[in-house]
């Protein structure tokens, strides 16, 4: 890699590792090819589609970004969509309504609608409708995990959690404290328990892959440990990959620069059956 390219890589990694800012994401997306297609999946909501080079019934990964349920945009995660596509998956990066436009559970309902769209249209883009995975980082991982544990959201779309091929959670909050800052997002206190994916593990879940840095100071690593243990106790398939000494954005850094932590992309490829 040329010196300028190495400097950009180092800057991107440092910024992503320090916190997923718009500046870091902008650098990470530098030189990354745009999506192969885009579509509106609900009024005012769109998604970007990244096709693998040899798209023929490829596994489909619907990705939801983080941002504390208050920020984020699909264009910021072009590097994630392209990395997954280059690894052999049909990647779909979906926008969803953010606070204050929506409160819980509006953004989870949007996630279910995006999944239903992916199942209907995957074949048009070289994907396998029978192998649709949901994935997310941070707040997006909470959305993905609720789709895999609380059947109400997919049921509204004529689906059920077991219709998912699997759930991939990156640094996700699955049993978290709703404090004063989060209270407006999650509405009345009586609704707060419904935001916790851990509370809905009952034995009807698809397989889970949970990846978390054990030094994450934003979302405690115990969230992924507890969810994995709860799923396994119910006889469900759950793989937990803990990244030693890694922080909250480590899984994203690993997708941007796989050479720094190849286990993340390797685990996702194995989980989705990419050869």
Coordinates of C-alpha atoms in Angstrom, one line a residue:
X1 CA 0.0 0.0 0.0
X2 CA 1.4 3.5 -0.8
X3 CA 2.3 5.8 2.0
X4 CA -0.7 8.0 1.5
X5 CA -3.0 4.9 1.5
X6 CA -1.4 3.6 4.7
X7 CA -1.8 7.0 6.3
X8 CA -5.5 7.1 5.4
X9 CA -6.0 3.6 6.7
X10 CA -4.2 4.4 10.0
X11 CA -6.4 7.6 10.4
X12 CA -9.6 5.7 9.6
X13 CA -8.8 2.9 12.1
X14 CA -7.8 5.4 14.8
X15 CA -11.0 7.5 14.4
X16 CA -13.3 4.5 14.2
X17 CA -11.7 2.9 17.2
X18 CA -12.0 6.1 19.1
X19 CA -15.7 6.6 18.4
X20 CA -17.8 6.1 15.3
X21 CA -17.9 9.8 14.2
X22 CA -19.1 11.2 10.9
X23 CA -15.5 12.1 10.2
X24 CA -14.3 8.6 10.7
X25 CA -17.1 7.1 8.6
X26 CA -16.4 9.6 5.8
X27 CA -12.8 8.5 5.7
X28 CA -13.7 4.8 5.9
X29 CA -16.0 5.3 2.9
X30 CA -13.3 7.0 0.8
X31 CA -12.7 5.1 -2.4
X32 CA -15.4 2.6 -1.6
X33 CA -17.7 1.8 -4.5
X34 CA -21.3 3.0 -4.2
X35 CA -24.2 0.6 -3.8
X36 CA -25.2 -1.4 -6.8
X37 CA -28.9 -0.4 -6.3
X38 CA -31.2 1.3 -3.9
X39 CA -34.9 0.9 -3.2
X40 CA -37.6 2.4 -1.1
X41 CA -39.0 -0.2 1.3
X42 CA -41.5 1.9 3.2
X43 CA -42.7 5.5 2.9
X44 CA -39.8 7.8 3.5
X45 CA -37.4 4.9 4.1
X46 CA -34.8 3.4 1.7
X47 CA -32.1 0.8 1.6
X48 CA -28.9 0.3 -0.3
X49 CA -28.0 -3.0 -2.0
X50 CA -24.5 -4.4 -2.5
X51 CA -24.2 -7.4 -4.7
X52 CA -21.4 -10.0 -4.5
X53 CA -19.3 -10.5 -7.6
X54 CA -20.9 -13.9 -8.4
X55 CA -24.4 -13.4 -7.1
X56 CA -26.2 -16.7 -7.4
X57 CA -28.5 -17.5 -4.4
X58 CA -26.0 -15.7 -2.1
X59 CA -26.9 -15.4 1.6
X60 CA -28.6 -12.1 2.4
X61 CA -27.5 -9.9 5.3
X62 CA -29.8 -7.0 6.2
X63 CA -27.6 -4.6 8.3
X64 CA -28.9 -1.9 10.8
X65 CA -26.4 0.7 11.9
X66 CA -25.9 2.1 15.3
X67 CA -26.1 5.7 16.6
X68 CA -28.1 5.4 19.9
X69 CA -31.4 5.3 18.0
X70 CA -31.0 9.0 17.3
X71 CA -28.4 9.3 14.5
X72 CA -27.0 7.4 11.5
X73 CA -27.6 7.0 7.8
X74 CA -27.2 4.1 5.4
X75 CA -24.7 6.1 3.3
X76 CA -22.3 6.2 6.3
X77 CA -22.0 2.4 6.2
X78 CA -21.1 1.9 2.6
X79 CA -17.8 0.3 3.7
X80 CA -19.8 -2.3 5.6
X81 CA -22.1 -3.2 2.7
X82 CA -19.2 -3.4 0.3
X83 CA -17.1 -5.5 2.6
X84 CA -19.9 -8.0 3.1
X85 CA -20.6 -8.1 -0.6
X86 CA -16.9 -8.7 -1.4
X87 CA -17.0 -11.6 1.1
X88 CA -19.8 -13.2 -0.9
X89 CA -23.0 -11.9 0.7
X90 CA -25.9 -9.9 -0.7
X91 CA -25.7 -7.0 1.7
X92 CA -28.6 -4.6 2.4
X93 CA -28.0 -1.5 4.5
X94 CA -31.3 -0.1 5.6
X95 CA -32.3 3.2 7.0
X96 CA -34.9 3.3 9.8
X97 CA -36.8 6.0 11.6
X98 CA -34.8 7.7 14.4
X99 CA -35.8 9.6 17.5
X100 CA -37.5 12.1 17.7
X101 CA -39.3 11.1 14.4
X102 CA -40.0 7.7 16.0
X103 CA -39.9 6.2 19.4
X104 CA -39.7 2.6 20.5
X105 CA -40.9 0.3 19.0
X106 CA -41.1 2.2 15.7
X107 CA -37.6 1.6 14.6
X108 CA -37.9 -2.2 15.3
X109 CA -41.1 -2.2 13.2
X110 CA -39.1 -0.6 10.4
X111 CA -36.5 -3.3 10.7
X112 CA -39.2 -6.0 10.3
X113 CA -40.5 -4.2 7.2
X114 CA -37.0 -4.1 5.7
X115 CA -36.6 -7.9 6.3
X116 CA -39.9 -8.5 4.6
X117 CA -38.8 -6.5 1.6
X118 CA -35.5 -8.4 1.5
X119 CA -37.3 -11.7 1.4
X120 CA -39.6 -10.5 -1.4
X121 CA -36.8 -9.0 -3.6
X122 CA -33.6 -10.9 -2.7
X123 CA -33.8 -13.2 -5.8
X124 CA -33.9 -10.1 -8.1
X125 CA -30.4 -9.2 -6.9
X126 CA -28.9 -12.6 -6.8
X127 CA -29.8 -13.4 -3.1
X128 CA -31.4 -16.5 -1.6
X129 CA -34.8 -15.5 0.0
X130 CA -34.5 -18.6 2.2
X131 CA -31.2 -17.4 3.7
X132 CA -31.9 -13.9 5.1
X133 CA -29.8 -12.8 8.1
X134 CA -30.3 -9.7 10.1
X135 CA -27.2 -7.9 11.5
X136 CA -26.5 -4.7 13.3
X137 CA -24.0 -2.7 15.4
X138 CA -24.8 -1.2 18.8
X139 CA -28.4 0.2 18.6
X140 CA -28.8 -1.7 15.3
X141 CA -27.8 -4.9 17.0
X142 CA -30.7 -4.4 19.5
X143 CA -33.1 -4.0 16.6
X144 CA -31.7 -7.2 14.9
X145 CA -31.8 -9.1 18.2
X146 CA -35.5 -8.1 18.9
X147 CA -36.4 -9.3 15.4
X148 CA -34.9 -12.7 16.3
X149 CA -36.4 -13.0 19.8
X150 CA -39.7 -11.1 20.0
X151 CA -42.0 -12.7 17.4
X152 CA -44.5 -9.7 17.3
X153 CA -42.5 -7.7 14.8
X154 CA -42.0 -10.3 12.1
X155 CA -45.5 -11.7 12.7
X156 CA -46.9 -8.3 11.6
X157 CA -45.1 -9.0 8.3
X158 CA -46.5 -12.6 8.0
X159 CA -43.2 -14.0 9.2
X160 CA -41.6 -15.5 12.4
X161 CA -38.2 -15.4 13.9
X162 CA -37.4 -18.9 12.6
X163 CA -37.8 -17.6 9.1
X164 CA -34.6 -15.8 9.6
X165 CA -31.4 -17.7 8.8
X166 CA -29.7 -16.0 11.7
X167 CA -28.9 -12.9 13.7
X168 CA -25.5 -11.2 13.8
X169 CA -25.1 -8.8 16.7
X170 CA -22.1 -6.5 17.0
X171 CA -21.5 -4.8 20.3
X172 CA -25.2 -4.9 21.0
X173 CA -27.3 -3.9 24.1
X174 CA -29.6 -6.8 24.9
X175 CA -30.3 -6.1 28.6
X176 CA -29.6 -2.5 29.2
X177 CA -30.5 0.3 31.6
X178 CA -32.8 2.9 30.3
X179 CA -31.6 6.0 32.0
X180 CA -32.8 9.6 31.8
X181 CA -31.2 10.2 28.4
X182 CA -32.8 7.1 26.9
X183 CA -36.2 7.5 28.5
X184 CA -37.7 9.8 25.8
X185 CA -36.7 7.3 23.1
X186 CA -38.3 4.3 24.8
X187 CA -41.5 6.0 26.0
X188 CA -43.5 5.1 29.1
X189 CA -41.7 3.0 31.8
X190 CA -44.2 0.2 31.3
X191 CA -42.8 -0.3 27.8
X192 CA -39.1 -0.5 28.8
X193 CA -39.0 -4.3 29.4
X194 CA -40.1 -4.8 25.8
X195 CA -36.9 -3.2 24.6
X196 CA -34.7 -6.0 26.1
X197 CA -34.0 -8.9 23.7
X198 CA -32.9 -11.0 26.5
X199 CA -36.4 -11.0 28.0
X200 CA -37.9 -12.7 25.0
X201 CA -35.6 -15.8 24.6
X202 CA -38.0 -18.7 24.8
X203 CA -36.7 -21.4 22.4
X204 CA -38.1 -20.2 19.1
X205 CA -35.1 -18.2 18.0
X206 CA -32.9 -18.6 14.9
X207 CA -29.1 -19.1 15.3
X208 CA -27.2 -16.1 16.7
X209 CA -23.6 -14.9 16.2
X210 CA -22.6 -12.4 18.9
X211 CA -19.4 -10.4 18.6
X212 CA -18.3 -8.0 21.4
X213 CA -15.1 -6.3 22.6
X214 CA -14.5 -7.3 26.2
X215 CA -13.2 -3.7 27.0
X216 CA -16.4 -2.0 25.6
X217 CA -17.2 0.9 27.8
X218 CA -20.3 2.0 25.9
X219 CA -22.3 -1.3 25.9
X220 CA -21.2 -3.9 28.5
X221 CA -19.8 -7.1 27.1
X222 CA -22.0 -9.0 29.6
X223 CA -25.0 -8.2 27.4
X224 CA -23.6 -10.5 24.7
X225 CA -22.5 -13.1 27.2
X226 CA -25.9 -13.2 28.9
X227 CA -27.8 -13.4 25.6
X228 CA -25.5 -16.2 24.4
X229 CA -26.0 -18.1 27.6
X230 CA -29.8 -17.7 27.6
X231 CA -30.0 -19.0 24.0
X232 CA -27.8 -21.9 24.7
X233 CA -29.8 -22.8 27.8
X234 CA -32.9 -23.1 25.5
X235 CA -31.0 -25.4 23.2
X236 CA -30.5 -22.7 20.5
X237 CA -27.4 -22.2 18.5
X238 CA -25.4 -19.2 19.7
X239 CA -21.8 -18.5 19.0
X240 CA -20.0 -15.8 21.1
X241 CA -16.8 -14.2 19.9
X242 CA -15.2 -11.9 22.4
X243 CA -12.5 -9.6 21.2
X244 CA -9.8 -9.3 23.8
X245 CA -9.0 -5.7 24.9
X246 CA -11.3 -4.3 22.2
X247 CA -13.8 -1.4 22.5
X248 CA -17.3 -0.6 21.2
X249 CA -16.4 0.0 17.5
X250 CA -13.9 -2.9 17.2
X251 CA -16.3 -5.0 15.0
X252 CA -16.7 -2.1 12.6
X253 CA -13.0 -1.5 12.5
X254 CA -12.6 -5.2 11.7
X255 CA -14.9 -4.9 8.8
X256 CA -13.1 -1.8 7.5
X257 CA -9.7 -3.3 8.0
X258 CA -10.1 -7.1 8.2
X259 CA -6.3 -7.6 8.6
X260 CA -6.4 -6.1 12.0
X261 CA -8.9 -8.6 13.4
X262 CA -9.6 -11.3 10.8
X263 CA -11.8 -13.4 13.2
X264 CA -14.7 -11.0 12.8
X265 CA -15.2 -11.4 9.0
X266 CA -14.2 -15.1 9.2
X267 CA -16.9 -15.7 11.8
X268 CA -19.5 -13.9 9.7
X269 CA -18.5 -15.9 6.6
X270 CA -18.7 -19.2 8.5
X271 CA -22.0 -18.2 10.1
X272 CA -23.7 -17.3 6.8
X273 CA -22.2 -20.3 5.0
X274 CA -20.0 -18.4 2.5
X275 CA -17.3 -20.5 1.1

